[in-house]
Coordinates of C-alpha atoms in Angstrom, one line a residue:
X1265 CA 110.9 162.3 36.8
X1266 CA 109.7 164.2 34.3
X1267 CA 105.8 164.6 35.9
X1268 CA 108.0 165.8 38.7
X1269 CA 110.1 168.1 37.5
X1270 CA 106.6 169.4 35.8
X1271 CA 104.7 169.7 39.0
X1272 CA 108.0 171.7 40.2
X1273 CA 108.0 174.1 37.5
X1274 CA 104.4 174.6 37.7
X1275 CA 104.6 175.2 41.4
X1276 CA 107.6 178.0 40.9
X1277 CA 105.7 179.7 38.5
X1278 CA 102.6 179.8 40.3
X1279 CA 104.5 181.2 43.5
X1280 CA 106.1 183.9 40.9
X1281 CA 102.5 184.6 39.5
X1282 CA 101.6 185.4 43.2
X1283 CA 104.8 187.0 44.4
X1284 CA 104.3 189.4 41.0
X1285 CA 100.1 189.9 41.5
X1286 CA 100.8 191.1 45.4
X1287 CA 103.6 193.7 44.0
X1288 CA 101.2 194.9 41.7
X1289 CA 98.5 195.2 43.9
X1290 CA 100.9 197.1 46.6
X1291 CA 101.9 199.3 44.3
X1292 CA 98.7 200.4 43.0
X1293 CA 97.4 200.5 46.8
X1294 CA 100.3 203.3 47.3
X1295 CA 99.2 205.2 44.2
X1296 CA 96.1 205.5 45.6
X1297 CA 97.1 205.8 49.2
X1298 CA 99.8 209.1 47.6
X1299 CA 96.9 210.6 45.2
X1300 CA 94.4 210.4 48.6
X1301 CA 97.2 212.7 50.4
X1302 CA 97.9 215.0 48.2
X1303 CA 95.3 215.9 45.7
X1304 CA 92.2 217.6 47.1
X1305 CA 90.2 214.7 45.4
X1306 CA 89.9 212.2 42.7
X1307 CA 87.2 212.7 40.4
X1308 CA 85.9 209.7 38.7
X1309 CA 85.2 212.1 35.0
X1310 CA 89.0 213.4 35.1
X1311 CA 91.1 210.1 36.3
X1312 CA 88.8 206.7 36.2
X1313 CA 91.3 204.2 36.2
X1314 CA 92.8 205.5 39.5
X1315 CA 89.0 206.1 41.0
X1316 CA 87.8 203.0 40.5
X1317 CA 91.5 201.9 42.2
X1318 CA 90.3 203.3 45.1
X1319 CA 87.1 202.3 44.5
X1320 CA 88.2 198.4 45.0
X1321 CA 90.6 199.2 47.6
X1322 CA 88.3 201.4 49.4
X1323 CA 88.2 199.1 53.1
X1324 CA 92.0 198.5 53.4
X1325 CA 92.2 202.1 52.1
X1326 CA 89.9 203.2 54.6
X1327 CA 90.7 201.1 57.8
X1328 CA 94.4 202.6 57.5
X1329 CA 93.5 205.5 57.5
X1330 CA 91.3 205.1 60.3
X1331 CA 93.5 203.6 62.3
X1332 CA 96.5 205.8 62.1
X1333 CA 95.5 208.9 61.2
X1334 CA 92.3 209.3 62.0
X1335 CA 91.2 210.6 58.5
X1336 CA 87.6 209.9 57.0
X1337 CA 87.6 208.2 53.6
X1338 CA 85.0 209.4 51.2
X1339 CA 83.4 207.8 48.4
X1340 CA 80.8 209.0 46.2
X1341 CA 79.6 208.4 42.8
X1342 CA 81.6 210.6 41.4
X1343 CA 84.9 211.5 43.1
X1344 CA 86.6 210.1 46.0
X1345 CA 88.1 212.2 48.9
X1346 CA 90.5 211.9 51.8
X1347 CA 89.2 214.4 54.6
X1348 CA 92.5 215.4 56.2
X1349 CA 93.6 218.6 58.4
X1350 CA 97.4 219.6 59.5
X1351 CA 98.3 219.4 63.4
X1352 CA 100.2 222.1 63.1
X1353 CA 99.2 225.2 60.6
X1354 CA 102.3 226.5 58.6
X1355 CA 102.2 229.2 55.8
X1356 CA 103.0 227.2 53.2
X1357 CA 99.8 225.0 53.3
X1358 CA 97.6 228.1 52.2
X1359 CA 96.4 228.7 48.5
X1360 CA 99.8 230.2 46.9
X1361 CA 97.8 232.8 44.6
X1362 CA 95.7 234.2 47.7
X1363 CA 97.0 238.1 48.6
X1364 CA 95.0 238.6 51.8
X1365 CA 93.0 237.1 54.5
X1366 CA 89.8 238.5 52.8
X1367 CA 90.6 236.1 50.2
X1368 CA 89.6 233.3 52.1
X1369 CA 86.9 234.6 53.3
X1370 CA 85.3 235.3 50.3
X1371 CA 86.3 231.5 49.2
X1372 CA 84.6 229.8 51.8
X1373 CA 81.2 232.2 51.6
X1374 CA 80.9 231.5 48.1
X1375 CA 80.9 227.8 48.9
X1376 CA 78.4 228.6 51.1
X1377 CA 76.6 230.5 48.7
X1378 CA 76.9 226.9 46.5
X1379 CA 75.3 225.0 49.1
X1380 CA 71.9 225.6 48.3
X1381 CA 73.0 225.0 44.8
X1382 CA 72.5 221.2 42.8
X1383 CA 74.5 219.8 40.1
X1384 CA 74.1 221.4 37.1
X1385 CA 72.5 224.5 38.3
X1386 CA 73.4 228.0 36.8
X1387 CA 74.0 231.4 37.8
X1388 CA 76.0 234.6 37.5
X1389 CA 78.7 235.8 39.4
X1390 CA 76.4 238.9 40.7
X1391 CA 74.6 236.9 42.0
X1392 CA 77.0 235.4 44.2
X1393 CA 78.6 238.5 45.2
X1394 CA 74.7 239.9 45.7
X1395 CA 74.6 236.5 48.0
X1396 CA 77.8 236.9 49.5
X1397 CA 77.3 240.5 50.7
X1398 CA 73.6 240.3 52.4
X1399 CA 75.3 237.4 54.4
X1400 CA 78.5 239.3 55.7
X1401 CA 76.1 242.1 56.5
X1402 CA 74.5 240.4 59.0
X1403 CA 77.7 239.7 60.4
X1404 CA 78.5 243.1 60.9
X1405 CA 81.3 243.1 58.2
X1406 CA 80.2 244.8 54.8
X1407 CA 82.2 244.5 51.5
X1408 CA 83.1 247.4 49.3
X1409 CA 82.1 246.3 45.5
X1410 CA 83.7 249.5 44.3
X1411 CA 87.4 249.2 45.7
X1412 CA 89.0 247.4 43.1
X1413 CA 91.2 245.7 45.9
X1414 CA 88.1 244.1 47.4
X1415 CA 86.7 242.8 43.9
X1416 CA 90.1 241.4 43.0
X1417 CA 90.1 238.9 46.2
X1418 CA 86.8 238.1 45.0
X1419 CA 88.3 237.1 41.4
X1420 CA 91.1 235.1 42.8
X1421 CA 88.3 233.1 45.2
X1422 CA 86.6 232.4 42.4
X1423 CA 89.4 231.3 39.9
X1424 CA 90.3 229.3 43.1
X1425 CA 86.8 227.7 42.9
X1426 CA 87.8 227.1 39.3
X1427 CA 90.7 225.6 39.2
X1428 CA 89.2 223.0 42.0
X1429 CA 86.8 222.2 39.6
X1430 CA 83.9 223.5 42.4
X1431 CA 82.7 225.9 39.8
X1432 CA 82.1 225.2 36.0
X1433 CA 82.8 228.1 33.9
X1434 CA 80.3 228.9 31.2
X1435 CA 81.0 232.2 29.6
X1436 CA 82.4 235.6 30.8
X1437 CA 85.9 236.5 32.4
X1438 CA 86.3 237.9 36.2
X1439 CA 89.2 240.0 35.5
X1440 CA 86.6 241.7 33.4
X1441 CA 84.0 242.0 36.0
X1442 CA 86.7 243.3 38.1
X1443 CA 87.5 246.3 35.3
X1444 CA 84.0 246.6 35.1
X1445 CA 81.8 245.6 37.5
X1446 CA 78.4 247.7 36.4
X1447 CA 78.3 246.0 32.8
X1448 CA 81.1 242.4 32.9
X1449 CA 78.7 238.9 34.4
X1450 CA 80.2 235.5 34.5
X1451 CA 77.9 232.6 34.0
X1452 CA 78.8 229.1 36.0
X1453 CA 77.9 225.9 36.9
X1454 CA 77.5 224.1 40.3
X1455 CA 79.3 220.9 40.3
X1456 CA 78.5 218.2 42.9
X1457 CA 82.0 218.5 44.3
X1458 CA 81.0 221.7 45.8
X1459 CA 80.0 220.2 49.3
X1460 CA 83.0 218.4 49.7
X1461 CA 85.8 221.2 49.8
X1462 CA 85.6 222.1 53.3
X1463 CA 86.5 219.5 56.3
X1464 CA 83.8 218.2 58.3
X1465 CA 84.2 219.1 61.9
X1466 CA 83.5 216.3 64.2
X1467 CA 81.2 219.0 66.0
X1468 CA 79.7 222.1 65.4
X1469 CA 82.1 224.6 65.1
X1470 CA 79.9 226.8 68.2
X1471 CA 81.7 223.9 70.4
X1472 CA 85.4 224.9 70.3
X1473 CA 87.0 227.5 72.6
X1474 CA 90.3 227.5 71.0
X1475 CA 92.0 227.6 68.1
X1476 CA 93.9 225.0 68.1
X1477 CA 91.0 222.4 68.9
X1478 CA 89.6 223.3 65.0
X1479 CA 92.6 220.5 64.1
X1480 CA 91.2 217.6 65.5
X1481 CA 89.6 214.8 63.2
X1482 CA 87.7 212.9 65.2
X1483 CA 86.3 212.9 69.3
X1484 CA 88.9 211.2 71.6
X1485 CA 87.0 209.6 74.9
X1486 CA 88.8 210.5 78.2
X1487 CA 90.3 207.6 78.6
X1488 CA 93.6 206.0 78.5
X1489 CA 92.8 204.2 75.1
X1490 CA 91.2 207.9 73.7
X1491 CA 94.4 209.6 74.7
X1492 CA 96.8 206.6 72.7
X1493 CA 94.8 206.9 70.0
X1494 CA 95.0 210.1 70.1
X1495 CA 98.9 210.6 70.3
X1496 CA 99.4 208.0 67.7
X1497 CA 96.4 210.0 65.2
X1498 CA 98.5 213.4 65.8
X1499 CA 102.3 211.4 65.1
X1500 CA 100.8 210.0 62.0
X1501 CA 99.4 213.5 60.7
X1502 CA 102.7 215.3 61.4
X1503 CA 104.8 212.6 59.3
X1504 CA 102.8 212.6 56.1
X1505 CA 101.7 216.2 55.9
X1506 CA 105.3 218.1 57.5
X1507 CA 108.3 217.6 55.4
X1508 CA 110.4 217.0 58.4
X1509 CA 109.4 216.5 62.1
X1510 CA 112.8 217.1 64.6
X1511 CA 112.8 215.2 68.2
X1512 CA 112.1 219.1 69.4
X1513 CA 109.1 219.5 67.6
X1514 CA 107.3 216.6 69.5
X1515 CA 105.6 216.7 72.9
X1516 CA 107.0 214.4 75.6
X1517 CA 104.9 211.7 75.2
X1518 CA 105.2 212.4 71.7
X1519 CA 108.8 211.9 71.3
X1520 CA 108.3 209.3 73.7
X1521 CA 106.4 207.0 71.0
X1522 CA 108.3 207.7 68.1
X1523 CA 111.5 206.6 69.7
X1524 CA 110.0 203.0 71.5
X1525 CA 107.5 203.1 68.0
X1526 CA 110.3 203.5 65.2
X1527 CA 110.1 200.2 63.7
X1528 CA 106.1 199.9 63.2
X1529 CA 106.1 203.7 62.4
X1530 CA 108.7 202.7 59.5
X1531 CA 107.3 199.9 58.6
X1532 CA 103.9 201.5 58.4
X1533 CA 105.3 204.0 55.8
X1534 CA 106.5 201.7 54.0
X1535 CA 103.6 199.9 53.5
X1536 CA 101.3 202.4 53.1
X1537 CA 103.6 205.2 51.3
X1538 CA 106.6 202.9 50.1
X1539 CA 108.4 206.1 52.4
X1540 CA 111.8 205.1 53.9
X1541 CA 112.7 206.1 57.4
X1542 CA 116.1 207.2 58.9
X1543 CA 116.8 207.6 62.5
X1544 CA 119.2 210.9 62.3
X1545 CA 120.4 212.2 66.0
X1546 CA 117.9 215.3 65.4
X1547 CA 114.9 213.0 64.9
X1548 CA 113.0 210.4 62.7
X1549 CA 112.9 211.5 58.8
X1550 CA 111.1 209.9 56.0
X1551 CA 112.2 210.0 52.2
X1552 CA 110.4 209.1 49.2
X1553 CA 113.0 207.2 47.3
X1554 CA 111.7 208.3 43.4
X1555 CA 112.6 211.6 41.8
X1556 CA 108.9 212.2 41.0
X1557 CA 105.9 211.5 42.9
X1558 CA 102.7 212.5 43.9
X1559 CA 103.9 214.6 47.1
X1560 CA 106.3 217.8 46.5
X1561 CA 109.9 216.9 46.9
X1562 CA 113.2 218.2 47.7
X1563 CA 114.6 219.1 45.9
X1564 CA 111.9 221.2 43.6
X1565 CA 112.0 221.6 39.9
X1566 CA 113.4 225.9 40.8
X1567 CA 116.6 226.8 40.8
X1568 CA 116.8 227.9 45.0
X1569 CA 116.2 224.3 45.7
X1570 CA 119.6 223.8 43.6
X1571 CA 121.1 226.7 45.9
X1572 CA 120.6 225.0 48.6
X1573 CA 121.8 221.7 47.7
X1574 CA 125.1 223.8 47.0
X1575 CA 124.9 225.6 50.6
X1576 CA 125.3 222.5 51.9
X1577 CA 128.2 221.0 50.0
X1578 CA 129.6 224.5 51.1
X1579 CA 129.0 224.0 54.6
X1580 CA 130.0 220.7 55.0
X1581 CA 133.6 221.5 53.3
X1582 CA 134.1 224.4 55.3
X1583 CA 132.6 223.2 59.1
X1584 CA 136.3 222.4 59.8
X1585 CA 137.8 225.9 59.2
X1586 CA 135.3 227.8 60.9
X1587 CA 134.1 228.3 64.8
X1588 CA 130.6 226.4 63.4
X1589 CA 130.2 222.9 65.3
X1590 CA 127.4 220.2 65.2
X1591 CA 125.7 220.2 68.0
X1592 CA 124.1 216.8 70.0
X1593 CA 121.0 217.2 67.8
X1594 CA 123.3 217.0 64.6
X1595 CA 122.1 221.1 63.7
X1596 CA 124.8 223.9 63.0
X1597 CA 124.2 227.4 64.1
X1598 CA 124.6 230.8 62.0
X1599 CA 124.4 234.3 61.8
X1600 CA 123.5 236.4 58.8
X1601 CA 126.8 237.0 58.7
X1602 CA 127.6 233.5 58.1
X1603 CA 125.0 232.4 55.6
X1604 CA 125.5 235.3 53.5
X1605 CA 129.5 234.6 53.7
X1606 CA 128.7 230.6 52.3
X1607 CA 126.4 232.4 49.5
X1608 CA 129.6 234.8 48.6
X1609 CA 131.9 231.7 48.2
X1610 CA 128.9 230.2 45.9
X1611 CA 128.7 233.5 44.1
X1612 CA 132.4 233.5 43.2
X1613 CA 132.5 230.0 41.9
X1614 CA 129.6 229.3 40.5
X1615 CA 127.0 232.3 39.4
X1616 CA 127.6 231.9 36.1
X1617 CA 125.0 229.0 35.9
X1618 CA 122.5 230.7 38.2
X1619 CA 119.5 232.1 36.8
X1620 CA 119.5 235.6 36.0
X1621 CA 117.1 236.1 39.3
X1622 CA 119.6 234.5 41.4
X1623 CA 122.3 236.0 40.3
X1624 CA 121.0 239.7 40.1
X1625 CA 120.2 239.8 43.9
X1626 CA 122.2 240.7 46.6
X1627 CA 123.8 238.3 49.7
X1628 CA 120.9 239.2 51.8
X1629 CA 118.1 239.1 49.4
X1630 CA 120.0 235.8 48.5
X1631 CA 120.4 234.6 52.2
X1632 CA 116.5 235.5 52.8
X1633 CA 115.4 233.4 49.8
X1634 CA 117.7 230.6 51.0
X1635 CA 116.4 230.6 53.9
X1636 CA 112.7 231.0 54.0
X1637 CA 113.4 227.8 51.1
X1638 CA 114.3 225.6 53.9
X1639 CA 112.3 226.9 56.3
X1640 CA 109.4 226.0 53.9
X1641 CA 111.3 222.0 54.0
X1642 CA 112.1 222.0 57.9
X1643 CA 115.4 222.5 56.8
X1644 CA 116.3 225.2 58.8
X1645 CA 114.6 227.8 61.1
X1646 CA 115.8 231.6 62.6
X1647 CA 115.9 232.0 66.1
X1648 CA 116.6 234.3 68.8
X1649 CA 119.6 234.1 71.2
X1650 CA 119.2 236.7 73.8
X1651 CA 123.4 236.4 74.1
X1652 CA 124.1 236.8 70.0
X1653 CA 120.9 237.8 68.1
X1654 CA 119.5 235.7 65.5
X1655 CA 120.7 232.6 64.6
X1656 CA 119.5 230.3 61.4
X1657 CA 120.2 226.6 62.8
X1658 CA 120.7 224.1 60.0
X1659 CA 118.7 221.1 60.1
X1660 CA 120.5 217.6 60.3
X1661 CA 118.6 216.2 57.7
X1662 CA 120.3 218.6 55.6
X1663 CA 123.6 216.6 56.0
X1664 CA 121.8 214.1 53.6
X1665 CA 123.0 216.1 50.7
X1666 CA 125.9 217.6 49.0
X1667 CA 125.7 219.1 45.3
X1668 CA 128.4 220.6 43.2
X1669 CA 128.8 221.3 39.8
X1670 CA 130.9 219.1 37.9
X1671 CA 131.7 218.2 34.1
X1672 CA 129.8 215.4 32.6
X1673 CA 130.3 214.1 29.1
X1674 CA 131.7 217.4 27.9
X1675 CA 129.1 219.6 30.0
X1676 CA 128.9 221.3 32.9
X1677 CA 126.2 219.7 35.9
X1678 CA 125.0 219.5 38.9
X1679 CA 126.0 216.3 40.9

């Protein structure tokens, strides 16, 4: 009896030995599967444990990718980079500190100023800008070094470079050079991360006729396979790089999918992402269950993320009293007129714990912020009714969440 009970006990603890080693090993596969997503790369020098993470997971890594998204997994020596695009551009995916489309410009012909550049090489910013300008003269498009305007896009370019870690910065300030651009240098370093900043194109960029081809990832065949591959690739894509994708967002065939595909796309993102999926009646939405992650969540860390939050405790208490009704997709429809009204019952109850931004503004400055918040989150959207002007329809999703403030332990909070 007693070998038995032994052999018993050694066998549970084996089995919680395993159970515990494959929990450890998912979870360190979604750390690396989140970091992949939404860091522009890992470099080995700055975060080794979680490189060389990647580094043993690299096949499952990559073959999920592959499969579902149709992203390329790269791995150097040095860093290791998922090579994603968006399916569908929105404003918030640009650099935040860039001013003006010249910005970016100047950003990507200084990278390809650094492609005849190795590791370790050094140079002056004048040199770039030198570079930079005999190349967008033969373009037909010539810079002017002496409008200050044009030398400060060049500056936040470079401090863009920076920040990516694309450039090393040896001595010298640009805001300087942009004072003074006749005496002020910056020196630099190339690093070998350079190369890898812009997306590879599956072919050369000469070959596409629109626009919206410059999204794709890889080349679909014309076949039926190519064109499920395809649709599942763009689902995918939409999921982990939107906040929120409604049933009106998708094509046809699209929507078609992610309604007979719910289960394996939820199950999926779980595995993958540890992401939870609701079915809500105005489409499939996926939450990250921890307060902090990898990914930007709602709500953020400023203080219009807790306005909204309150906007829709607001509107949920008062959808009864008012001519507002949820429609079949589980939205509600208002004017200006409306949202501003919500944010002047807010104002009168609770301003006194708003910031001092939030509270010196008036109901439209407020109800513009508000909105453009959760149009940033899919949250909401303005649209035009030919019958009744604009019209800001609240997202369903947003029925997730009600906030008030409440006392705690002697204190006042939000709940």
């Amino acid at each position: 009896m007693a070998r038995g009970g032994t052999t018993s006990y050694a066998l549970r603890r084996m089995r919680a030995n395993r159970k515990a080693d494959a929990e450890h090993w998912n979870e360190r596969r979604r750390n690396c599967a989140h970091a992949l997503l939404n860091r522009h790369w890992i470099a080995k020098e700055e975060d080794p444990d979680l490189f060389y993470a990647i580094r043993d997971q690299y096949t499952e890594l990559r073959d999920w990718f592959a499969e579902f998204t149709g992203f390329s997994l790269i791995m150097t020596r040095t860093m290791a980079k998922l090579d994603k695009a968006p399916v569908v551009a929105e404003s918030w995916m640009g650099f935040s500190e860039f001013r003006e489309p010249r910005d970016y410009a100047l950003f990507a012909y200084s990278l390809w100023f650094l492609e005849s550049k190795t590791e370790l090489d050094q140079f002056v910013l004048t040199d770039i800008v030198e570079q930079v300008s005999e190349q967008l003269v033969t373009s037909g498009v010539a810079m002017d070094w002496e409008n200050y305007q044009h030398r400060l896009s060049m500056v936040r370019a470079l401090k863009k470079l920076r920040q990516l870690g694309v450039l090393r910065h040896i001595d010298g300030e640009e805001t300087d050079w942009a004072h003074d651009n006749r005496t002020k240098n910056v020196l630099y370093e190339c690093s070998p991360s350079a190369r890898y900043v812009l997306r590879h194109f599956p072919k050369e960029l000469k070959g596409y006729d629109r626009l919206d081809d410059f999204n794709e990832q890889v080349i679909y065949p014309e076949t039926m396979d190519g064109e499920l591959r395809k649709r599942r690739h763009r689902i995918y894509r939409r999921l982990l790089l939107e906040p929120a994708v409604a049933d009106r967002a998708w094509s046809a065939d699209e929507l078609y999918y992610v309604q007979t595909q719910r289960r394996t796309l939820v199950d999926q993102m779980q595995f993958m992402f540890g992401l939870e999926g609701s079915r809500y009646r105005e489409g499939l939405f996926f939450f990250y269950p921890e307060l902090t992650g990898e990914c930007d969540l709602f709500p953020t860390a400023a203080g219009i993320s807790d306005l909204v939050l309150l906007f829709a405790g607001e509107l949920r208490r008062r959808l009864g009293s008012r001519d507002w009704f949820v429609t079949e997709q589980g939205t509600v429809d208002l004017t200006q007129t409306d949202v501003e009204g919500l944010l002047y019952q807010l104002k009168l109850k609770y301003s006194e714990y708003w910031s001092k931004e939030h509270r010196g503004k008036s109901l439209p400055e407020l109800a513009d912020v508000l909105t453009s918040h959760m149009a940033e989150w899919n949250l909401g959207r303005w649209v035009e009714e030919s019958d009744s002007g604009m019209r800001f329809i609240v997202s369903a999703v947003v029925s997730r969440w009600s906030a008030d403030y409440s006392w705690d332990d002697g204190e006042e909070g939000t709940t």
